[in-house]
């Protein structure tokens, strides 16, 4: 099929593009390279330098013999995305093209407004472009488990049936996001559901947990086909941060008590889930929601795993509890349903000791590039930041 990937320069977008291309689909990627600009603004960069998307597209053709089309531009520019949709005519659209960081969205008024404008307007432009040029295409949108927050009831997959005053209805699950970024994703979900209900758009919203992992089968084909690994306090994940701290002899910085529980999955499973969604599309008018993760861990669970990983490598690592810069429950009930992708055939790659050992070895091989200044949190949810 013809697959359009928005955010093709990103951590998930580039490996996804190679995966679909390798299996024989006609693939095009879109990116405005804003993530690289955000990194420059905050003085951060991935642990290993990443070649430009243009370089990687050219290299992919040499390595695989397959062409990935590249459209450089901003989906917040309606004229641009209209032209892309009119020319490429995708059958499936994989939408990663958003500002992905909760801390970045909480850094200042400017970053909060930018996050909401970039994410919500870009998705709206896409929905209108789909209606105009590809009304039968299937939208696969990357959402987040953070839309739900941490309710004191089980988290269903997108929809919940309620009984109220003797009447019953099925409605979108109530959302309680924890940042302006997560709130932008809630707006996206509402807008996409509206398009499905009113325009008969077909869409799958993938509410994804925390992603980890360094490589895929395709990134392993050449060193310059790699994807990014962020460990900083803005774009890095908790597991990446802990691995870098352990590899460089630092204490692991647990925010608060470390009881915050979230869903996790391997990057290979992200791609597997996206492929399953594309190969088994939603029906016209259907807004389908899958909770996309394979395991649940608390922050302390992750810290303990990294301590054990370092010990297997002969290193002793301690844990330090910092005041939590975020406003979130640190001890809470968390039981999220996630069976729909398994029903479609998902075969999880779990966070095993061997997986952690492999990631740790890669991090240790690149410790000379670690920037101490970008690890500790400087963005706080509960007070005004100096940047306006």
CSV table of C-alpha atoms in Angstrom, one decimal:
chain,number,residue,atom,x,y,z
A,1,UNK,CA,0.0,0.0,0.0
A,2,UNK,CA,1.0,3.7,-0.2
A,3,UNK,CA,2.0,4.7,3.4
A,4,UNK,CA,2.6,8.3,4.3
A,5,UNK,CA,4.6,8.8,7.5
A,6,UNK,CA,4.4,12.2,9.2
A,7,UNK,CA,7.4,13.0,11.5
A,8,UNK,CA,9.7,10.8,9.4
A,9,UNK,CA,12.9,12.2,10.9
A,10,UNK,CA,11.9,11.2,14.4
A,11,UNK,CA,12.8,8.4,16.8
A,12,UNK,CA,9.8,6.3,15.7
A,13,UNK,CA,9.1,7.8,12.3
A,14,UNK,CA,12.4,6.8,10.6
A,15,UNK,CA,12.5,3.1,11.7
A,16,UNK,CA,8.8,2.9,10.8
A,17,UNK,CA,9.5,4.2,7.3
A,18,UNK,CA,12.3,1.7,6.7
A,19,UNK,CA,10.1,-1.1,8.0
A,20,UNK,CA,7.3,-0.5,5.5
A,21,UNK,CA,9.7,0.2,2.7
A,22,UNK,CA,11.6,-3.0,3.3
A,23,UNK,CA,8.5,-5.1,3.2
A,24,UNK,CA,7.5,-3.6,-0.2
A,25,UNK,CA,5.1,-0.8,0.5
A,26,UNK,CA,5.4,2.6,-1.3
A,27,UNK,CA,6.5,5.0,1.4
A,28,UNK,CA,6.8,8.7,1.7
A,29,UNK,CA,7.9,10.7,4.8
A,30,UNK,CA,7.1,14.2,5.8
A,31,UNK,CA,9.1,16.4,8.3
A,32,UNK,CA,9.8,20.0,9.0
A,33,UNK,CA,12.8,19.1,11.2
A,34,UNK,CA,11.4,21.1,14.1
A,35,UNK,CA,12.6,18.5,16.6
A,36,UNK,CA,16.2,19.4,15.7
A,37,UNK,CA,15.5,23.0,16.3
A,38,UNK,CA,13.9,22.4,19.7
A,39,UNK,CA,17.1,20.5,20.6
A,40,UNK,CA,19.2,23.4,19.6
A,41,UNK,CA,17.1,25.8,21.6
A,42,UNK,CA,17.7,23.8,24.8
A,43,UNK,CA,21.3,22.9,24.0
A,44,UNK,CA,20.7,19.1,23.9
A,45,UNK,CA,21.4,16.4,21.3
A,46,UNK,CA,21.0,12.6,21.1
A,47,UNK,CA,23.6,10.4,22.7
A,48,UNK,CA,24.8,9.5,19.2
A,49,UNK,CA,24.7,12.1,16.3
A,50,UNK,CA,22.0,11.3,13.8
A,51,UNK,CA,22.6,12.0,10.0
A,52,UNK,CA,20.0,14.2,8.3
A,53,UNK,CA,16.9,12.7,7.0
A,54,UNK,CA,18.0,13.5,3.4
A,55,UNK,CA,21.2,11.5,4.1
A,56,UNK,CA,19.4,8.6,5.6
A,57,UNK,CA,16.9,8.4,2.7
A,58,UNK,CA,19.8,8.4,0.2
A,59,UNK,CA,21.6,5.7,2.2
A,60,UNK,CA,18.5,3.6,2.5
A,61,UNK,CA,18.2,3.5,-1.3
A,62,UNK,CA,21.9,2.4,-1.6
A,63,UNK,CA,21.5,-0.3,1.1
A,64,UNK,CA,18.1,-1.6,0.3
A,65,UNK,CA,17.5,-0.6,-3.3
A,66,UNK,CA,14.2,0.9,-2.3
A,67,UNK,CA,13.0,4.5,-2.6
A,68,UNK,CA,11.5,6.5,0.2
A,69,UNK,CA,10.0,9.8,-1.0
A,70,UNK,CA,10.7,12.8,1.1
A,71,UNK,CA,8.5,15.9,1.5
A,72,UNK,CA,10.1,18.7,3.6
A,73,UNK,CA,7.5,21.0,5.1
A,74,UNK,CA,5.2,21.8,7.9
A,75,UNK,CA,1.8,20.2,8.2
A,76,UNK,CA,0.6,23.3,10.0
A,77,UNK,CA,0.8,24.9,6.6
A,78,UNK,CA,-2.4,23.7,5.1
A,79,UNK,CA,-1.3,24.4,1.5
A,80,UNK,CA,1.7,22.1,2.0
A,81,UNK,CA,-0.1,19.1,3.4
A,82,UNK,CA,-2.8,19.5,0.8
A,83,UNK,CA,-0.2,19.3,-2.0
A,84,UNK,CA,1.4,16.2,-0.4
A,85,UNK,CA,-1.9,14.4,-0.1
A,86,UNK,CA,-3.0,15.3,-3.6
A,87,UNK,CA,0.3,14.1,-5.1
A,88,UNK,CA,1.0,11.0,-3.0
A,89,UNK,CA,-2.6,9.8,-2.4
A,90,UNK,CA,-1.8,7.6,0.6
A,91,UNK,CA,-3.9,4.7,1.6
A,92,UNK,CA,-2.6,4.7,5.1
A,93,UNK,CA,-1.3,7.8,7.1
A,94,UNK,CA,0.9,7.2,10.1
A,95,UNK,CA,0.9,10.4,12.1
A,96,UNK,CA,3.9,10.9,14.4
A,97,UNK,CA,4.3,14.6,13.4
A,98,UNK,CA,3.9,16.4,16.7
A,99,UNK,CA,5.8,18.0,19.5
A,100,UNK,CA,6.3,14.9,21.8
A,101,UNK,CA,7.7,16.2,25.1
A,102,UNK,CA,5.7,16.9,28.3
A,103,UNK,CA,8.5,18.9,29.9
A,104,UNK,CA,9.0,21.0,26.7
A,105,UNK,CA,5.3,21.9,26.8
A,106,UNK,CA,5.6,23.0,30.4
A,107,UNK,CA,8.7,25.0,30.0
A,108,UNK,CA,7.0,28.4,29.3
A,109,UNK,CA,4.0,30.2,27.9
A,110,UNK,CA,5.7,30.1,24.5
A,111,UNK,CA,6.4,26.3,24.5
A,112,UNK,CA,2.9,25.5,25.8
A,113,UNK,CA,1.2,27.6,23.1
A,114,UNK,CA,3.5,26.2,20.4
A,115,UNK,CA,2.8,22.6,21.5
A,116,UNK,CA,-0.9,23.1,21.4
A,117,UNK,CA,-0.9,25.0,18.1
A,118,UNK,CA,1.6,22.7,16.4
A,119,UNK,CA,-0.1,19.5,17.4
A,120,UNK,CA,-3.8,20.5,17.2
A,121,UNK,CA,-3.6,22.6,14.0
A,122,UNK,CA,-1.4,20.1,12.2
A,123,UNK,CA,-3.8,17.3,12.9
A,124,UNK,CA,-6.8,19.4,11.8
A,125,UNK,CA,-5.1,20.3,8.6
A,126,UNK,CA,-4.4,16.7,8.0
A,127,UNK,CA,-8.1,15.7,8.6
A,128,UNK,CA,-9.3,18.4,6.1
A,129,UNK,CA,-6.7,17.2,3.6
A,130,UNK,CA,-7.8,13.6,3.9
A,131,UNK,CA,-11.4,14.7,3.4
A,132,UNK,CA,-10.5,16.6,0.2
A,133,UNK,CA,-8.1,14.1,-1.4
A,134,UNK,CA,-8.1,10.7,0.3
A,135,UNK,CA,-11.5,10.2,2.1
A,136,UNK,CA,-11.0,6.4,2.0
A,137,UNK,CA,-7.5,6.5,3.6
A,138,UNK,CA,-6.9,5.1,7.1
A,139,UNK,CA,-5.4,7.4,9.7
A,140,UNK,CA,-3.1,5.8,12.3
A,141,UNK,CA,-2.5,8.4,14.9
A,142,UNK,CA,0.1,8.1,17.7
A,143,UNK,CA,-1.7,9.1,20.9
A,144,UNK,CA,-0.4,8.5,24.4
A,145,UNK,CA,-1.5,6.7,27.5
A,146,UNK,CA,-0.9,10.0,29.3
A,147,UNK,CA,-4.2,11.2,28.0
A,148,UNK,CA,-5.9,9.1,30.6
A,149,UNK,CA,-3.9,10.2,33.6
A,150,UNK,CA,-4.0,7.9,36.6
A,151,UNK,CA,-7.7,7.3,37.4
A,152,UNK,CA,-8.8,5.2,40.3
A,153,UNK,CA,-10.6,2.8,38.0
A,154,UNK,CA,-9.5,0.5,35.2
A,155,UNK,CA,-8.5,2.2,32.0
A,156,UNK,CA,-10.4,0.9,29.1
A,157,UNK,CA,-9.3,1.0,25.5
A,158,UNK,CA,-10.6,4.4,24.5
A,159,UNK,CA,-14.3,3.9,25.2
A,160,UNK,CA,-16.3,3.2,28.3
A,161,UNK,CA,-19.9,2.1,28.9
A,162,UNK,CA,-21.6,4.0,31.7
A,163,UNK,CA,-24.9,3.7,33.5
A,164,UNK,CA,-26.4,6.9,34.7
A,165,UNK,CA,-29.9,7.5,36.1
A,166,UNK,CA,-31.1,4.3,34.6
A,167,UNK,CA,-29.8,4.9,31.1
A,168,UNK,CA,-26.7,3.4,29.4
A,169,UNK,CA,-24.4,4.9,26.8
A,170,UNK,CA,-20.9,4.2,25.5
A,171,UNK,CA,-18.7,7.3,25.5
A,172,UNK,CA,-15.0,8.2,25.1
A,173,UNK,CA,-13.1,7.4,28.3
A,174,UNK,CA,-12.7,10.4,30.6
A,175,UNK,CA,-9.3,12.1,30.2
A,176,UNK,CA,-7.2,13.7,32.9
A,177,UNK,CA,-3.9,14.6,31.1
A,178,UNK,CA,-0.8,15.7,33.1
A,179,UNK,CA,0.8,18.3,30.8
A,180,UNK,CA,0.0,20.7,28.0
A,181,UNK,CA,1.5,18.1,25.6
A,182,UNK,CA,-0.8,15.4,26.9
A,183,UNK,CA,-3.7,17.8,26.7
A,184,UNK,CA,-2.9,18.5,23.0
A,185,UNK,CA,-3.3,14.8,22.4
A,186,UNK,CA,-6.7,14.8,24.1
A,187,UNK,CA,-7.7,17.6,21.7
A,188,UNK,CA,-6.4,15.5,18.8
A,189,UNK,CA,-8.5,12.5,19.9
A,190,UNK,CA,-11.6,14.6,20.2
A,191,UNK,CA,-11.1,16.1,16.7
A,192,UNK,CA,-10.4,12.8,15.1
A,193,UNK,CA,-13.4,11.2,16.7
A,194,UNK,CA,-15.5,14.1,15.4
A,195,UNK,CA,-14.1,13.6,11.8
A,196,UNK,CA,-15.0,9.9,12.0
A,197,UNK,CA,-18.5,10.6,13.2
A,198,UNK,CA,-19.3,13.5,10.9
A,199,UNK,CA,-17.2,12.8,7.8
A,200,UNK,CA,-16.9,9.0,8.1
A,201,UNK,CA,-13.1,9.1,8.3
A,202,UNK,CA,-11.5,5.8,9.3
A,203,UNK,CA,-9.0,6.2,12.2
A,204,UNK,CA,-7.0,4.3,14.8
A,205,UNK,CA,-5.7,6.1,17.8
A,206,UNK,CA,-2.8,4.3,19.3
A,207,UNK,CA,-2.5,5.4,22.9
A,208,UNK,CA,1.2,4.5,23.4
A,209,UNK,CA,3.1,4.0,26.6
A,210,UNK,CA,6.8,4.8,27.2
A,211,UNK,CA,9.0,3.5,24.3
A,212,UNK,CA,12.5,2.1,24.8
A,213,UNK,CA,15.0,0.5,22.5
A,214,UNK,CA,17.9,1.5,20.3
A,215,UNK,CA,17.6,-0.5,17.2
A,216,UNK,CA,15.5,-2.5,14.8
A,217,UNK,CA,16.3,-5.0,12.0
A,218,UNK,CA,16.5,-2.1,9.5
A,219,UNK,CA,18.6,0.3,11.6
A,220,UNK,CA,21.1,-2.5,12.0
A,221,UNK,CA,21.7,-2.6,8.2
A,222,UNK,CA,24.1,0.4,8.4
A,223,UNK,CA,25.5,2.5,11.3
A,224,UNK,CA,24.1,5.7,9.7
A,225,UNK,CA,20.6,4.3,9.6
A,226,UNK,CA,20.3,4.5,13.3
A,227,UNK,CA,17.6,6.4,15.2
A,228,UNK,CA,17.9,8.8,18.1
A,229,UNK,CA,18.5,8.0,21.8
A,230,UNK,CA,17.6,10.9,24.2
A,231,UNK,CA,18.6,10.8,27.8
A,232,UNK,CA,18.1,14.5,28.7
A,233,UNK,CA,15.4,16.0,31.0
A,234,UNK,CA,13.4,17.4,28.1
A,235,UNK,CA,13.1,14.6,25.5
A,236,UNK,CA,14.7,11.7,27.3
A,237,UNK,CA,12.8,8.8,28.8
A,238,UNK,CA,13.3,7.5,32.3
A,239,UNK,CA,14.9,4.3,31.2
A,240,UNK,CA,17.4,6.1,28.9
A,241,UNK,CA,18.3,8.6,31.7
A,242,UNK,CA,18.9,5.8,34.2
A,243,UNK,CA,21.1,3.8,31.8
A,244,UNK,CA,23.2,6.9,31.0
A,245,UNK,CA,23.5,7.7,34.7
A,246,UNK,CA,24.5,4.2,35.6
A,247,UNK,CA,27.1,4.0,32.7
A,248,UNK,CA,28.7,7.2,33.9
A,249,UNK,CA,28.9,6.4,37.6
A,250,UNK,CA,26.1,8.7,38.7
A,251,UNK,CA,23.2,8.0,41.0
A,252,UNK,CA,19.9,7.3,39.4
A,253,UNK,CA,17.6,10.3,39.8
A,254,UNK,CA,14.1,9.0,40.8
A,255,UNK,CA,11.5,11.8,41.0
A,256,UNK,CA,9.8,11.6,44.3
A,257,UNK,CA,9.0,8.1,45.8
A,258,UNK,CA,9.1,6.5,42.3
A,259,UNK,CA,5.7,4.9,42.6
A,260,UNK,CA,4.5,6.4,39.3
A,261,UNK,CA,3.4,3.5,37.1
A,262,UNK,CA,3.2,3.6,33.4
A,263,UNK,CA,3.0,1.3,30.4
A,264,UNK,CA,6.2,0.5,28.5
A,265,UNK,CA,7.0,-1.1,25.1
A,266,UNK,CA,9.9,-1.8,22.8
A,267,UNK,CA,10.4,0.3,19.7
A,268,UNK,CA,10.1,-2.9,17.7
A,269,UNK,CA,6.6,-3.4,19.1
A,270,UNK,CA,5.7,0.2,18.3
A,271,UNK,CA,6.4,-0.6,14.6
A,272,UNK,CA,4.7,-4.0,14.9
A,273,UNK,CA,1.6,-2.3,16.4
A,274,UNK,CA,1.5,0.4,13.6
A,275,UNK,CA,1.8,-2.3,11.0
A,276,UNK,CA,-1.0,-4.3,12.5
A,277,UNK,CA,-3.2,-1.3,12.6
A,278,UNK,CA,-2.4,-0.5,8.9
A,279,UNK,CA,-2.9,-4.0,7.8
A,280,UNK,CA,-6.3,-4.3,9.7
A,281,UNK,CA,-7.7,-0.9,9.1
A,282,UNK,CA,-10.7,0.7,10.9
A,283,UNK,CA,-14.0,0.9,9.0
A,284,UNK,CA,-15.3,4.1,7.4
A,285,UNK,CA,-16.7,6.2,10.3
A,286,UNK,CA,-14.9,4.1,13.0
A,287,UNK,CA,-12.8,5.8,15.6
A,288,UNK,CA,-10.8,2.9,17.0
A,289,UNK,CA,-8.6,3.2,20.1
A,290,UNK,CA,-5.9,0.7,21.0
A,291,UNK,CA,-3.8,1.0,24.2
A,292,UNK,CA,-0.3,0.4,22.9
A,293,UNK,CA,2.0,-1.1,25.5
A,294,UNK,CA,3.2,-4.5,26.6
A,295,UNK,CA,4.2,-4.2,30.3
A,296,UNK,CA,3.6,-1.9,33.3
A,297,UNK,CA,6.4,-0.7,35.6
A,298,UNK,CA,6.8,1.9,38.3
A,299,UNK,CA,9.7,4.3,38.1
A,300,UNK,CA,11.3,2.3,41.0
A,301,UNK,CA,10.8,-0.9,39.1
A,302,UNK,CA,12.9,0.6,36.2
A,303,UNK,CA,15.5,1.9,38.6
A,304,UNK,CA,15.9,-1.5,40.2
A,305,UNK,CA,16.3,-3.1,36.8
A,306,UNK,CA,19.0,-0.7,35.8
A,307,UNK,CA,20.8,-1.2,39.1
A,308,UNK,CA,20.8,-4.9,38.4
A,309,UNK,CA,21.9,-4.3,34.8
A,310,UNK,CA,24.9,-2.3,36.0
A,311,UNK,CA,25.8,-5.0,38.6
A,312,UNK,CA,25.9,-7.6,35.9
A,313,UNK,CA,28.5,-5.3,34.1
A,314,UNK,CA,30.5,-5.0,37.4
A,315,UNK,CA,29.3,-1.6,38.4
A,316,UNK,CA,27.7,-0.5,41.6
A,317,UNK,CA,25.0,2.1,41.2
A,318,UNK,CA,23.0,4.0,43.9
A,319,UNK,CA,19.6,5.6,43.7
A,320,UNK,CA,18.9,9.2,44.7
A,321,UNK,CA,15.3,10.5,45.3
A,322,UNK,CA,14.8,14.1,44.0
A,323,UNK,CA,11.8,16.4,44.7
A,324,UNK,CA,9.3,15.6,41.9
A,325,UNK,CA,9.3,18.5,39.4
A,326,UNK,CA,6.0,17.3,38.0
A,327,UNK,CA,2.6,17.4,39.5
A,328,UNK,CA,1.5,13.8,39.5
A,329,UNK,CA,0.4,11.1,41.9
A,330,UNK,CA,3.4,9.1,42.9
A,331,UNK,CA,1.4,6.2,44.4
A,332,UNK,CA,-1.8,5.3,42.6
A,333,UNK,CA,-3.9,2.5,41.2
A,334,UNK,CA,-3.1,1.7,37.6
A,335,UNK,CA,-4.7,-1.1,35.5
A,336,UNK,CA,-4.9,-0.3,31.8
A,337,UNK,CA,-6.5,-2.7,29.4
A,338,UNK,CA,-4.4,-3.6,26.3
A,339,UNK,CA,-5.8,-6.6,24.6
A,340,UNK,CA,-6.9,-5.3,21.1
A,341,UNK,CA,-3.4,-5.4,19.5
A,342,UNK,CA,-2.7,-8.8,21.0
A,343,UNK,CA,-6.0,-10.0,19.4
A,344,UNK,CA,-4.6,-8.7,16.1
A,345,UNK,CA,-1.4,-10.7,16.5
A,346,UNK,CA,1.0,-8.6,18.5
A,347,UNK,CA,4.0,-10.7,19.7
A,348,UNK,CA,5.7,-8.6,22.4
A,349,UNK,CA,9.4,-8.0,22.8
A,350,UNK,CA,9.7,-7.7,26.6
A,351,UNK,CA,12.1,-5.8,28.8
A,352,UNK,CA,14.4,-8.7,29.5
A,353,UNK,CA,17.8,-8.7,31.1
A,354,UNK,CA,19.4,-9.4,27.7
A,355,UNK,CA,17.6,-6.4,26.2
A,356,UNK,CA,18.8,-4.2,29.1
A,357,UNK,CA,22.4,-5.6,28.8
A,358,UNK,CA,22.4,-4.7,25.1
A,359,UNK,CA,21.2,-1.2,25.6
A,360,UNK,CA,23.6,-0.7,28.5
A,361,UNK,CA,26.6,-1.8,26.3
A,362,UNK,CA,25.6,0.7,23.6
A,363,UNK,CA,25.4,3.5,26.2
A,364,UNK,CA,28.7,2.6,27.7
A,365,UNK,CA,30.4,2.7,24.3
A,366,UNK,CA,29.2,6.3,23.9
A,367,UNK,CA,29.7,7.8,27.4
A,368,UNK,CA,32.2,10.3,26.1
A,369,UNK,CA,29.4,12.2,24.5
A,370,UNK,CA,27.2,12.5,27.6
A,371,UNK,CA,26.4,16.1,28.6
A,372,UNK,CA,26.1,16.4,32.4
A,373,UNK,CA,24.2,19.7,32.2
A,374,UNK,CA,21.2,18.3,30.4
A,375,UNK,CA,20.3,15.4,32.7
A,376,UNK,CA,18.9,17.1,35.8
A,377,UNK,CA,15.4,18.5,35.6
A,378,UNK,CA,15.0,22.3,35.4
A,379,UNK,CA,11.4,22.5,34.2
A,380,UNK,CA,8.9,22.5,37.0
A,381,UNK,CA,5.1,22.0,36.6
A,382,UNK,CA,4.1,23.9,39.7
A,383,UNK,CA,5.9,27.2,39.5
A,384,UNK,CA,6.7,29.8,36.8
A,385,UNK,CA,9.8,29.2,34.8
A,386,UNK,CA,12.1,32.1,33.9
A,387,UNK,CA,11.7,31.7,30.1
A,388,UNK,CA,8.6,33.5,28.7
